[in-house]
Amino acid sequence: MPLFDQLIRYGMPFVPKAIVGKIAQRYVAGEDVADAVRTIRELNNEGAMATVDVLGEEVRESSKAEAAVEQYLGLLDTIDREQVDANVSIKPTMLGLKIDEEMCCGHIRTIVEKAAELDNFVRIDMEDNTCTDATLQIYRRLLSEVGHVGVVLQGYLHRTVADINDLLPLRPNIRLCKGIYREPRTIAWKQYETVRANFIYTLEKLLQGGAYVGIATHDIHLVWAGMAVVDRLDLDPSRYEFQMLLGVDPELRRIILDQGHRLRVYVPFGRDWYPYSMRRLRENPTVAHHVTRAMLGLGPR
Ligand SMILES: Cc1cc2nc3c(=O)[nH]c(=O)nc-3n(C[C@H](O)[C@H](O)[C@H](O)COP(=O)(O)OP(=O)(O)OC[C@H]3O[C@@H](n4cnc5c(N)ncnc54)[C@H](O)[C@@H]3O)c2cc1C
């Protein structure tokens, strides 16, 4: 990556919040649940499904975790009332994982039970490696106790192959993504091509083993590999879906849908948009271009 792009990427924390907000608008539906519903409707009209994320990061006070549970219960009610095609995605650390695992499991159970009551579904996002064991344990418990729940595995982790071996007997529902956190070489594949290769290997393993898979990527090579493997295994479209983030490559969204595959878009909304937007901007290959234009007071192009 050119030096200037790297400088901008690592200098992102020094870019004024107002500028970050301006260029990150595409990644977030808005601040309110009504904004999320509007975005989901647009996606549904395009033929895509959605998974909705209430923006928020790790909490250290249980009152904040309880407030997040209430937000998700309200969101599930809204999805049901508005009759939109969407499920929800949650982050364990926002529901108290770093305060107390048992309490966090209880909070997630409350949300999953509500989803089950409404015949909806909860996806547990995967965070950094300090959360992997606890998140998978919570998933296993809630899958056997309630159902209506899925989890995420990251193609960059060395452990993912073993995690799949453990989970396959449970017929899991897995979102497979590359992984976004900065993990050390001792636990994660670091080279771009190796992460791709492991994504394809683990995707095939999951699909062959009978898992439902959300193929979450914007990497055209992996999208192609996903289409090739579902064709080779002659899988019914109900056995998998592609997944993409709001604001990233809408043209690729159209290409996937036009090929007859199901596609779900991750729709984040809420007031706590800054950390999420920073993660997205760091991944945007043209971030330097956007930041420079915004700094010069030029509109997006
Ligand atoms: C639905 C969904 C849910 C996810 N959930 C999790 C999770 O729970 N835990 C986790 O660790 N990670 C999660 N991720 C993030 C994921 O791990 C990757 O970090 C992210 O998807 C980028 O990887 P990629 O496969 O798209 O490949 P990349 O090689 O990063 O991107 C491929 C191409 O996509 C385009 N692109 C990618 N990102 C952007 C961007 N921000 N702006 C503009 N263009 C972009 C670029 O053209 C790039 O060349 C999720 C991703 C998706 C799609």
PDB file of N, CA and C in Angstrom, residues 97 101 126 128-140 159 163:
ATOM      1  N   LEU A  97     -19.900  -9.045  28.588  1.00  0.00           N
ATOM      2  CA  LEU A  97     -18.973 -10.190  28.629  1.00  0.00           C
ATOM      3  C   LEU A  97     -17.764  -9.919  29.514  1.00  0.00           C
ATOM      4  N   GLU A 101     -19.256 -13.333  32.707  1.00  0.00           N
ATOM      5  CA  GLU A 101     -19.705 -14.175  31.582  1.00  0.00           C
ATOM      6  C   GLU A 101     -21.109 -14.722  31.781  1.00  0.00           C
ATOM      7  N   MET A 126     -18.406 -11.980  16.431  1.00  0.00           N
ATOM      8  CA  MET A 126     -17.178 -12.408  17.122  1.00  0.00           C
ATOM      9  C   MET A 126     -16.245 -11.217  17.256  1.00  0.00           C
ATOM     10  N   ASP A 128     -12.514  -9.752  19.538  1.00  0.00           N
ATOM     11  CA  ASP A 128     -11.100 -10.150  19.480  1.00  0.00           C
ATOM     12  C   ASP A 128     -10.855 -11.458  20.236  1.00  0.00           C
ATOM     13  N   ASN A 129      -9.602 -11.944  20.178  1.00  0.00           N
ATOM     14  CA  ASN A 129      -9.322 -13.299  20.675  1.00  0.00           C
ATOM     15  C   ASN A 129      -9.575 -13.485  22.173  1.00  0.00           C
ATOM     16  N   THR A 130      -9.673 -12.392  22.930  1.00  0.00           N
ATOM     17  CA  THR A 130      -9.942 -12.547  24.364  1.00  0.00           C
ATOM     18  C   THR A 130     -11.406 -12.949  24.597  1.00  0.00           C
ATOM     19  N   CYS A 131     -12.214 -12.892  23.534  1.00  0.00           N
ATOM     20  CA  CYS A 131     -13.647 -13.212  23.674  1.00  0.00           C
ATOM     21  C   CYS A 131     -14.030 -14.549  23.041  1.00  0.00           C
ATOM     22  N   THR A 132     -13.112 -15.149  22.266  1.00  0.00           N
ATOM     23  CA  THR A 132     -13.512 -16.292  21.430  1.00  0.00           C
ATOM     24  C   THR A 132     -14.073 -17.460  22.249  1.00  0.00           C
ATOM     25  N   ASP A 133     -13.327 -17.912  23.279  1.00  0.00           N
ATOM     26  CA  ASP A 133     -13.790 -19.080  24.044  1.00  0.00           C
ATOM     27  C   ASP A 133     -15.147 -18.821  24.684  1.00  0.00           C
ATOM     28  N   ALA A 134     -15.264 -17.685  25.354  1.00  0.00           N
ATOM     29  CA  ALA A 134     -16.517 -17.387  26.070  1.00  0.00           C
ATOM     30  C   ALA A 134     -17.685 -17.261  25.089  1.00  0.00           C
ATOM     31  N   THR A 135     -17.428 -16.623  23.949  1.00  0.00           N
ATOM     32  CA  THR A 135     -18.512 -16.433  22.970  1.00  0.00           C
ATOM     33  C   THR A 135     -18.986 -17.785  22.434  1.00  0.00           C
ATOM     34  N   LEU A 136     -18.028 -18.671  22.130  1.00  0.00           N
ATOM     35  CA  LEU A 136     -18.431 -19.983  21.595  1.00  0.00           C
ATOM     36  C   LEU A 136     -19.160 -20.814  22.655  1.00  0.00           C
ATOM     37  N   GLN A 137     -18.739 -20.644  23.905  1.00  0.00           N
ATOM     38  CA  GLN A 137     -19.417 -21.386  24.973  1.00  0.00           C
ATOM     39  C   GLN A 137     -20.861 -20.916  25.138  1.00  0.00           C
ATOM     40  N   ILE A 138     -21.040 -19.605  25.108  1.00  0.00           N
ATOM     41  CA  ILE A 138     -22.399 -19.046  25.211  1.00  0.00           C
ATOM     42  C   ILE A 138     -23.238 -19.536  24.034  1.00  0.00           C
ATOM     43  N   TYR A 139     -22.632 -19.533  22.846  1.00  0.00           N
ATOM     44  CA  TYR A 139     -23.362 -19.997  21.662  1.00  0.00           C
ATOM     45  C   TYR A 139     -23.838 -21.442  21.834  1.00  0.00           C
ATOM     46  N   ARG A 140     -22.925 -22.311  22.263  1.00  0.00           N
ATOM     47  CA  ARG A 140     -23.286 -23.726  22.415  1.00  0.00           C
ATOM     48  C   ARG A 140     -24.442 -23.894  23.390  1.00  0.00           C
ATOM     49  N   ARG A 159      -7.232 -21.349  15.007  1.00  0.00           N
ATOM     50  CA  ARG A 159      -8.092 -22.288  15.723  1.00  0.00           C
ATOM     51  C   ARG A 159      -9.395 -22.605  14.984  1.00  0.00           C
ATOM     52  N   ASP A 163     -12.343 -25.348  15.774  1.00  0.00           N
ATOM     53  CA  ASP A 163     -13.664 -24.907  16.255  1.00  0.00           C
ATOM     54  C   ASP A 163     -14.776 -25.490  15.387  1.00  0.00           C
TER      55      ASP A 163
END
